[in-house]
Amino acid sequence: MQPEKQYEFSAVLSPDLIREIGTDLQAVYPDFEVVGFCEAIVPALEGRLIKARAQLVADQLHQYLPPDRAIDLLTAALSPKLGTSADSTSPFKYLPYGTYVSQHGLAPEQFEAATRFLYEMTQRFSAEFAIRPFLMRYPERMLPLLRAWAQAPNQHVRRLVSEGSRPRLPWAKRVTAYDADYAPILALLKQLHNDPELYVRRSVANHLNDLTKDRPALVLTALEAWQQQLPSTHLTWVTKHALRSLIKAGDAHALALIGFAPDPALRVQHFGVALPRLALGQQQVLTLQLVSTSTEAQPLLIDYVVFFKKANGQLRPKVFKWTTHTLAAGAQLVVEKKHLFKVLSTRRMYPGEHRLAPQVNGRVLETTSFELIFPI
């Protein structure tokens, strides 16, 4: 079963927005041919996804702007910064600007104009995709800029330092230019992890979480050193979110860094589900009863694992958050959790046996099963 599509995201780059782009550019470059620009783009929008639409517009910008002045003109056409204007126009009109600069601004003689554009655009719209070709082509030349931007007064500029260099940014090509020596990037993340803006700190955590997929030891070593050198509430939050993938996987080092022993002393008194047969679209209720066998209090990170049935009949686990609790010596704990089994855009569902298991401090305990049925 597939979820019903509610909104076509590509529609944000609409004919009206294309005309607005043309008008903005004509305001800074009176020779810009708005009519021809729009006629070359608007009829071709139908059926194209958003990245293809942005590419289409970028290709026409290349045709209608003078190459030696194009980047400066695009910079001049930018509206007031985010948070300084009541203008409700979609900032997605700048997506083609970034596409253009990332493809036609890579020549050495255009470096200053292009990076100045990135600095300005990120204060109006995301530049995290557009910056990546520059990091790949000019890894050393970009580092002094990144260091300066990490101290910029604007939070969007500071965030670009972390987000633009994320190894596994969704929908973007991987940045591998710093793989041989990640120390300069880690130094920037060390500076930004204590940023006053959660928006920036969240990017740092996501960057580090990306990095755990390929180089977990590097991240664990860095966070452990930061905890010893720069302990703070912000770092506690960043550490937890940066290690979320390792924590779900039960990594002992990651669990220790957030304060959970990898092998708690306890036994499962009961684990079960309310409905042995569950219809798609219903909630399943999980009940877990734990008993401490320790003589000391134990911090517990309690998650649960759903083993989803796949098209080939195999069961694939996915870990979900449940709760945290400090269990006193010899004490009992009863917790419940509801999980809605429904079709998502990121997950297809199949009828048949599914399994569930509690996971405590990274250790999967006993499992139970139920049958998922599809309504006729």
Tab-separated table of C-alpha atoms in Angstrom:
chain	number	residue	atom	x	y	z
A	1	MET	CA	0.000	0.000	0.000
A	2	GLN	CA	1.218	3.488	-0.862
A	3	PRO	CA	0.483	6.757	0.996
A	4	GLU	CA	-1.678	9.241	-0.838
A	5	LYS	CA	0.281	12.195	-2.217
A	6	GLN	CA	-0.903	15.392	-0.555
A	7	TYR	CA	1.275	18.055	-2.179
A	8	GLU	CA	3.583	18.327	-5.148
A	9	PHE	CA	6.748	19.918	-3.731
A	10	SER	CA	7.967	20.864	-7.192
A	11	ALA	CA	5.154	23.415	-7.376
A	12	VAL	CA	7.149	25.852	-5.239
A	13	LEU	CA	9.116	26.738	-8.396
A	14	SER	CA	5.945	27.936	-10.083
A	15	PRO	CA	5.415	30.081	-13.185
A	16	ASP	CA	4.690	33.057	-10.927
A	17	LEU	CA	7.999	32.547	-9.111
A	18	ILE	CA	9.843	32.302	-12.438
A	19	ARG	CA	8.385	35.647	-13.458
A	20	GLU	CA	9.439	37.084	-10.109
A	21	ILE	CA	12.997	35.903	-10.697
A	22	GLY	CA	12.959	37.677	-14.050
A	23	THR	CA	11.629	40.887	-12.508
A	24	ASP	CA	14.215	40.804	-9.710
A	25	LEU	CA	17.033	40.414	-12.214
A	26	GLN	CA	15.730	43.143	-14.486
A	27	ALA	CA	15.770	45.500	-11.476
A	28	VAL	CA	19.558	45.088	-11.177
A	29	TYR	CA	20.246	44.479	-14.884
A	30	PRO	CA	17.880	46.559	-17.053
A	31	ASP	CA	18.872	44.634	-20.216
A	32	PHE	CA	17.512	41.379	-18.801
A	33	GLU	CA	14.840	40.000	-21.158
A	34	VAL	CA	12.088	38.929	-18.761
A	35	VAL	CA	9.610	37.824	-21.427
A	36	GLY	CA	12.052	35.619	-23.326
A	37	PHE	CA	13.399	34.170	-20.064
A	38	CYS	CA	9.915	33.183	-18.876
A	39	GLU	CA	8.843	31.831	-22.281
A	40	ALA	CA	11.888	29.576	-22.328
A	41	ILE	CA	11.096	28.119	-18.896
A	42	VAL	CA	7.392	28.136	-18.010
A	43	PRO	CA	6.127	25.740	-20.735
A	44	ALA	CA	8.829	23.240	-19.773
A	45	LEU	CA	8.055	23.144	-16.022
A	46	GLU	CA	5.286	20.555	-16.228
A	47	GLY	CA	6.402	17.078	-15.237
A	48	ARG	CA	9.762	18.164	-13.823
A	49	LEU	CA	10.737	17.604	-10.188
A	50	ILE	CA	12.116	20.499	-8.194
A	51	LYS	CA	15.826	19.867	-8.869
A	52	ALA	CA	15.130	19.538	-12.576
A	53	ARG	CA	13.155	22.793	-12.481
A	54	ALA	CA	16.027	24.529	-10.710
A	55	GLN	CA	18.434	23.212	-13.350
A	56	LEU	CA	16.152	24.430	-16.128
A	57	VAL	CA	16.120	27.934	-14.642
A	58	ALA	CA	19.883	27.868	-14.057
A	59	ASP	CA	20.451	26.923	-17.703
A	60	GLN	CA	18.430	29.940	-18.807
A	61	LEU	CA	20.245	32.215	-16.381
A	62	HIS	CA	23.389	31.136	-18.192
A	63	GLN	CA	21.795	32.185	-21.476
A	64	TYR	CA	20.363	35.523	-20.335
A	65	LEU	CA	23.051	36.902	-18.004
A	66	PRO	CA	26.500	38.174	-19.055
A	67	PRO	CA	28.986	35.505	-17.879
A	68	ASP	CA	31.505	37.982	-16.482
A	69	ARG	CA	28.876	39.710	-14.318
A	70	ALA	CA	26.343	36.964	-13.674
A	71	ILE	CA	27.350	36.082	-10.114
A	72	ASP	CA	27.527	39.720	-9.030
A	73	LEU	CA	24.093	40.330	-10.553
A	74	LEU	CA	22.606	37.326	-8.777
A	75	THR	CA	24.069	38.594	-5.516
A	76	ALA	CA	22.619	42.055	-6.133
A	77	ALA	CA	19.181	40.549	-6.852
A	78	LEU	CA	18.926	38.911	-3.434
A	79	SER	CA	16.148	40.228	-1.207
A	80	PRO	CA	16.554	41.422	2.417
A	81	LYS	CA	17.961	38.836	4.793
A	82	LEU	CA	15.820	36.237	6.563
A	83	GLY	CA	14.104	37.726	9.568
A	84	THR	CA	14.433	41.306	8.281
A	85	SER	CA	11.574	41.423	5.788
A	86	ALA	CA	7.835	40.781	5.845
A	87	ASP	CA	8.038	39.616	2.236
A	88	SER	CA	6.178	36.287	2.012
A	89	THR	CA	7.634	35.289	-1.342
A	90	SER	CA	9.015	31.761	-1.347
A	91	PRO	CA	12.796	31.791	-0.825
A	92	PHE	CA	12.932	28.765	-3.146
A	93	LYS	CA	13.335	31.229	-5.982
A	94	TYR	CA	17.004	31.286	-4.954
A	95	LEU	CA	17.485	27.546	-5.490
A	96	PRO	CA	18.299	28.098	-9.205
A	97	TYR	CA	20.712	30.885	-8.207
A	98	GLY	CA	22.696	28.417	-6.113
A	99	THR	CA	22.530	25.812	-8.873
A	100	TYR	CA	23.940	28.319	-11.356
A	101	VAL	CA	26.820	29.458	-9.127
A	102	SER	CA	27.778	25.899	-8.140
A	103	GLN	CA	28.138	25.013	-11.845
A	104	HIS	CA	29.371	28.214	-13.474
A	105	GLY	CA	31.260	29.879	-10.641
A	106	LEU	CA	34.035	27.363	-10.093
A	107	ALA	CA	36.740	29.034	-12.181
A	108	PRO	CA	39.616	30.349	-10.020
A	109	GLU	CA	39.031	33.935	-11.113
A	110	GLN	CA	35.417	33.726	-9.907
A	111	PHE	CA	36.221	32.345	-6.459
A	112	GLU	CA	35.800	35.616	-4.539
A	113	ALA	CA	32.533	36.556	-6.243
A	114	ALA	CA	31.129	33.040	-5.882
A	115	THR	CA	31.976	32.642	-2.198
A	116	ARG	CA	30.656	36.145	-1.501
A	117	PHE	CA	27.405	35.014	-3.155
A	118	LEU	CA	27.290	31.887	-0.947
A	119	TYR	CA	27.819	34.025	2.154
A	120	GLU	CA	24.942	36.277	1.161
A	121	MET	CA	22.568	33.619	-0.154
A	122	THR	CA	22.732	31.470	2.968
A	123	GLN	CA	21.230	34.417	4.832
A	124	ARG	CA	18.159	34.177	2.561
A	125	PHE	CA	18.041	30.516	1.506
A	126	SER	CA	20.051	27.352	2.002
A	127	ALA	CA	23.505	27.348	0.397
A	128	GLU	CA	24.467	23.927	1.757
A	129	PHE	CA	24.125	22.272	-1.666
A	130	ALA	CA	25.773	25.071	-3.625
A	131	ILE	CA	28.873	25.205	-1.420
A	132	ARG	CA	29.809	21.544	-1.819
A	133	PRO	CA	31.472	21.770	-5.264
A	134	PHE	CA	33.684	24.553	-3.873
A	135	LEU	CA	34.734	22.403	-0.912
A	136	MET	CA	35.609	19.597	-3.307
A	137	ARG	CA	37.548	21.759	-5.783
A	138	TYR	CA	39.195	24.161	-3.315
A	139	PRO	CA	39.445	22.297	0.033
A	140	GLU	CA	42.432	24.316	1.292
A	141	ARG	CA	41.285	27.659	-0.094
A	142	MET	CA	37.883	27.256	1.555
A	143	LEU	CA	39.211	26.578	5.057
A	144	PRO	CA	40.092	30.210	5.976
A	145	LEU	CA	36.599	31.243	4.838
A	146	LEU	CA	34.973	28.511	6.901
A	147	ARG	CA	36.954	29.600	9.964
A	148	ALA	CA	35.844	33.191	9.478
A	149	TRP	CA	32.230	32.207	8.797
A	150	ALA	CA	32.141	30.069	11.956
A	151	GLN	CA	32.473	33.357	13.862
A	152	ALA	CA	29.983	35.332	11.758
A	153	PRO	CA	27.230	37.239	13.570
A	154	ASN	CA	24.558	35.622	11.386
A	155	GLN	CA	23.430	32.161	12.529
A	156	HIS	CA	22.722	31.006	8.962
A	157	VAL	CA	26.330	31.676	7.988
A	158	ARG	CA	27.629	29.793	11.017
A	159	ARG	CA	25.320	26.874	10.266
A	160	LEU	CA	26.550	26.725	6.651
A	161	VAL	CA	30.032	25.834	7.928
A	162	SER	CA	28.689	22.644	9.498
A	163	GLU	CA	25.779	21.818	7.209
A	164	GLY	CA	27.589	22.494	3.953
A	165	SER	CA	30.435	20.167	4.875
A	166	ARG	CA	28.231	17.346	6.216
A	167	PRO	CA	29.554	14.073	4.770
A	168	ARG	CA	26.093	12.604	4.058
A	169	LEU	CA	23.826	15.606	3.558
A	170	PRO	CA	20.491	14.229	2.252
A	171	TRP	CA	19.971	14.623	-1.520
A	172	ALA	CA	23.511	15.920	-1.964
A	173	LYS	CA	26.778	14.511	-3.243
A	174	ARG	CA	29.190	13.411	-0.552
A	175	VAL	CA	32.038	15.683	0.472
A	176	THR	CA	35.220	13.587	0.501
A	177	ALA	CA	37.834	16.341	0.213
A	178	TYR	CA	38.700	16.193	3.924
A	179	ASP	CA	38.627	12.426	4.368
A	180	ALA	CA	42.409	12.147	4.554
A	181	ASP	CA	42.609	14.770	7.314
A	182	TYR	CA	39.360	15.641	9.085
A	183	ALA	CA	41.100	17.647	11.810
A	184	PRO	CA	40.307	21.081	10.273
A	185	ILE	CA	36.589	20.249	10.054
A	186	LEU	CA	36.519	18.786	13.573
A	187	ALA	CA	38.118	22.004	14.835
A	188	LEU	CA	35.240	23.967	13.298
A	189	LEU	CA	32.640	21.631	14.793
A	190	LYS	CA	34.350	21.914	18.186
A	191	GLN	CA	33.879	25.674	17.974
A	192	LEU	CA	30.270	25.465	16.772
A	193	HIS	CA	28.970	22.770	19.129
A	194	ASN	CA	28.510	25.400	21.852
A	195	ASP	CA	26.837	27.928	19.540
A	196	PRO	CA	24.064	29.959	21.213
A	197	GLU	CA	21.609	28.894	18.483
A	198	LEU	CA	20.041	25.424	18.594
A	199	TYR	CA	19.713	25.712	14.798
A	200	VAL	CA	23.524	25.617	14.554
A	201	ARG	CA	24.064	23.015	17.271
A	202	ARG	CA	21.560	20.684	15.608
A	203	SER	CA	23.586	20.899	12.386
A	204	VAL	CA	26.756	19.997	14.291
A	205	ALA	CA	25.015	16.960	15.797
A	206	ASN	CA	23.725	15.875	12.375
A	207	HIS	CA	27.183	16.298	10.860
A	208	LEU	CA	28.751	14.128	13.555
A	209	ASN	CA	25.992	11.543	13.229
A	210	ASP	CA	26.733	11.368	9.493
A	211	LEU	CA	30.375	10.800	10.316
A	212	THR	CA	29.587	7.890	12.663
A	213	LYS	CA	28.373	5.905	9.637
A	214	ASP	CA	31.932	5.713	8.274
A	215	ARG	CA	34.298	6.777	11.080
A	216	PRO	CA	32.664	6.109	14.447
A	217	ALA	CA	35.957	5.989	16.357
A	218	LEU	CA	36.858	9.481	15.151
A	219	VAL	CA	33.592	10.918	16.473
A	220	LEU	CA	33.695	9.030	19.769
A	221	THR	CA	37.277	10.117	20.430
A	222	ALA	CA	36.476	13.747	19.590
A	223	LEU	CA	33.359	13.904	21.775
A	224	GLU	CA	35.150	12.245	24.676
A	225	ALA	CA	37.934	14.846	24.436
A	226	TRP	CA	35.431	17.702	24.234
A	227	GLN	CA	33.633	16.404	27.328
A	228	GLN	CA	36.909	16.527	29.242
A	229	GLN	CA	37.923	19.942	27.897
A	230	LEU	CA	34.632	21.795	27.385
A	231	PRO	CA	31.817	20.259	29.449
A	232	SER	CA	28.509	22.101	29.023
A	233	THR	CA	24.781	21.545	28.787
A	234	HIS	CA	24.992	22.215	25.069
A	235	LEU	CA	27.664	19.544	24.640
A	236	THR	CA	25.538	17.011	26.534
A	237	TRP	CA	22.694	17.591	24.070
A	238	VAL	CA	24.975	17.550	21.016
A	239	THR	CA	26.640	14.320	22.163
A	240	LYS	CA	23.324	12.521	22.595
A	241	HIS	CA	22.038	13.566	19.182
A	242	ALA	CA	25.355	13.072	17.412
A	243	LEU	CA	25.557	9.486	18.658
A	244	ARG	CA	21.911	8.564	18.074
A	245	SER	CA	22.695	6.007	15.358
A	246	LEU	CA	25.392	4.346	17.475
A	247	ILE	CA	23.127	4.428	20.519
A	248	LYS	CA	20.316	2.699	18.632
A	249	ALA	CA	22.858	0.128	17.476
A	250	GLY	CA	23.843	-0.527	21.108
A	251	ASP	CA	27.422	0.764	20.829
A	252	ALA	CA	28.962	0.447	24.315
A	253	HIS	CA	31.313	3.443	23.946
A	254	ALA	CA	28.488	5.715	22.747
A	255	LEU	CA	26.219	4.603	25.589
A	256	ALA	CA	28.967	5.252	28.120
A	257	LEU	CA	29.462	8.802	26.812
A	258	ILE	CA	25.818	9.623	27.571
A	259	GLY	CA	25.878	7.904	30.950
A	260	PHE	CA	24.413	4.418	30.403
A	261	ALA	CA	26.146	1.159	31.309
A	262	PRO	CA	26.022	-1.303	28.398
A	263	ASP	CA	24.989	-4.319	30.500
A	264	PRO	CA	22.458	-3.334	33.194
A	265	ALA	CA	21.656	-5.844	35.927
A	266	LEU	CA	17.959	-6.600	35.510
A	267	ARG	CA	15.483	-9.185	34.333
A	268	VAL	CA	12.337	-8.949	32.257
A	269	GLN	CA	9.333	-9.823	34.390
A	270	HIS	CA	6.927	-9.356	31.486
A	271	PHE	CA	6.876	-8.086	27.924
A	272	GLY	CA	3.826	-8.342	25.720
A	273	VAL	CA	1.430	-6.693	23.329
A	274	ALA	CA	-2.270	-5.974	23.702
A	275	LEU	CA	-3.408	-7.368	20.322
A	276	PRO	CA	-2.103	-10.644	18.864
A	277	ARG	CA	-3.786	-9.633	15.554
A	278	LEU	CA	-3.562	-5.969	14.571
A	279	ALA	CA	-5.211	-4.264	11.600
A	280	LEU	CA	-3.188	-1.803	9.540
A	281	GLY	CA	-3.955	1.669	10.864
A	282	GLN	CA	-4.374	0.503	14.474
A	283	GLN	CA	-2.170	1.158	17.494
A	284	GLN	CA	-0.336	-1.660	19.196
A	285	VAL	CA	0.216	-1.296	22.953
A	286	LEU	CA	3.516	-2.603	24.358
A	287	THR	CA	3.898	-3.343	28.076
A	288	LEU	CA	7.284	-3.916	29.696
A	289	GLN	CA	7.962	-4.846	33.330
A	290	LEU	CA	11.578	-4.820	34.523
A	291	VAL	CA	13.064	-5.863	37.855
A	292	SER	CA	16.461	-4.624	39.018
A	293	THR	CA	18.924	-7.269	40.216
A	294	SER	CA	21.502	-4.641	41.157
A	295	THR	CA	22.445	-3.308	44.583
A	296	GLU	CA	22.775	0.190	43.099
A	297	ALA	CA	20.578	2.548	41.116
A	298	GLN	CA	20.916	2.154	37.337
A	299	PRO	CA	20.220	4.707	34.585
A	300	LEU	CA	18.239	2.954	31.841
A	301	LEU	CA	17.786	3.977	28.223
A	302	ILE	CA	14.728	2.052	27.096
A	303	ASP	CA	13.935	1.732	23.396
A	304	TYR	CA	11.929	-0.802	21.450
A	305	VAL	CA	12.644	-2.647	18.219
A	306	VAL	CA	10.034	-3.347	15.561
A	307	PHE	CA	10.965	-6.170	13.220
A	308	PHE	CA	9.012	-5.196	10.091
A	309	LYS	CA	8.122	-7.821	7.548
A	310	LYS	CA	9.572	-6.996	4.121
A	311	ALA	CA	8.526	-7.965	0.593
A	312	ASN	CA	10.861	-10.986	0.626
A	313	GLY	CA	9.331	-12.251	3.857
A	314	GLN	CA	12.350	-11.415	6.010
A	315	LEU	CA	12.085	-9.293	9.169
A	316	ARG	CA	14.092	-6.079	9.309
A	317	PRO	CA	14.623	-4.304	12.664
A	318	LYS	CA	14.115	-0.619	13.307
A	319	VAL	CA	14.748	0.949	16.722
A	320	PHE	CA	12.340	3.513	18.201
A	321	LYS	CA	12.713	5.685	21.295
A	322	TRP	CA	10.726	4.788	24.391
A	323	THR	CA	11.863	6.370	27.668
A	324	THR	CA	14.698	6.860	30.159
A	325	HIS	CA	14.513	5.973	33.830
A	326	THR	CA	16.790	5.563	36.830
A	327	LEU	CA	15.847	2.232	38.390
A	328	ALA	CA	16.550	1.945	42.106
A	329	ALA	CA	18.257	-1.126	43.573
A	330	GLY	CA	15.852	-4.068	43.621
A	331	ALA	CA	13.001	-1.952	42.270
A	332	GLN	CA	10.443	-2.752	39.589
A	333	LEU	CA	9.448	-0.635	36.611
A	334	VAL	CA	6.368	-0.939	34.396
A	335	VAL	CA	6.175	1.139	31.200
A	336	GLU	CA	3.750	1.192	28.285
A	337	LYS	CA	4.120	2.431	24.726
A	338	LYS	CA	1.711	2.815	21.819
A	339	HIS	CA	2.905	2.342	18.250
A	340	LEU	CA	0.731	3.156	15.248
A	341	PHE	CA	1.251	0.752	12.360
A	342	LYS	CA	0.474	2.666	9.190
A	343	VAL	CA	1.884	3.206	5.716
A	344	LEU	CA	4.424	6.022	5.467
A	345	SER	CA	6.066	7.640	2.468
A	346	THR	CA	9.342	6.091	3.672
A	347	ARG	CA	8.020	2.643	4.543
A	348	ARG	CA	5.827	0.110	2.814
A	349	MET	CA	3.914	-2.329	4.983
A	350	TYR	CA	3.256	-6.013	4.378
A	351	PRO	CA	0.804	-8.326	6.129
A	352	GLY	CA	1.953	-11.196	8.285
A	353	GLU	CA	4.079	-11.794	11.356
A	354	HIS	CA	5.891	-8.821	12.903
A	355	ARG	CA	8.041	-8.963	16.016
A	356	LEU	CA	8.726	-6.537	18.854
A	357	ALA	CA	11.472	-6.411	21.470
A	358	PRO	CA	12.543	-4.022	24.219
A	359	GLN	CA	16.107	-2.700	23.992
A	360	VAL	CA	17.645	-1.506	27.258
A	361	ASN	CA	21.010	0.269	27.219
A	362	GLY	CA	21.643	-1.111	23.762
A	363	ARG	CA	20.823	-4.726	24.636
A	364	VAL	CA	17.841	-6.393	22.945
A	365	LEU	CA	15.840	-8.414	25.441
A	366	GLU	CA	13.150	-11.023	24.805
A	367	THR	CA	10.843	-10.698	21.797
A	368	THR	CA	7.160	-11.194	21.142
A	369	SER	CA	5.171	-11.368	17.914
A	370	PHE	CA	1.811	-10.367	16.463
A	371	GLU	CA	0.103	-10.662	13.086
A	372	LEU	CA	-0.475	-7.540	11.002
A	373	ILE	CA	-3.598	-7.820	8.831
A	374	PHE	CA	-4.784	-5.545	6.050
A	375	PRO	CA	-8.451	-4.489	6.001
A	376	ILE	CA	-10.375	-5.779	2.996
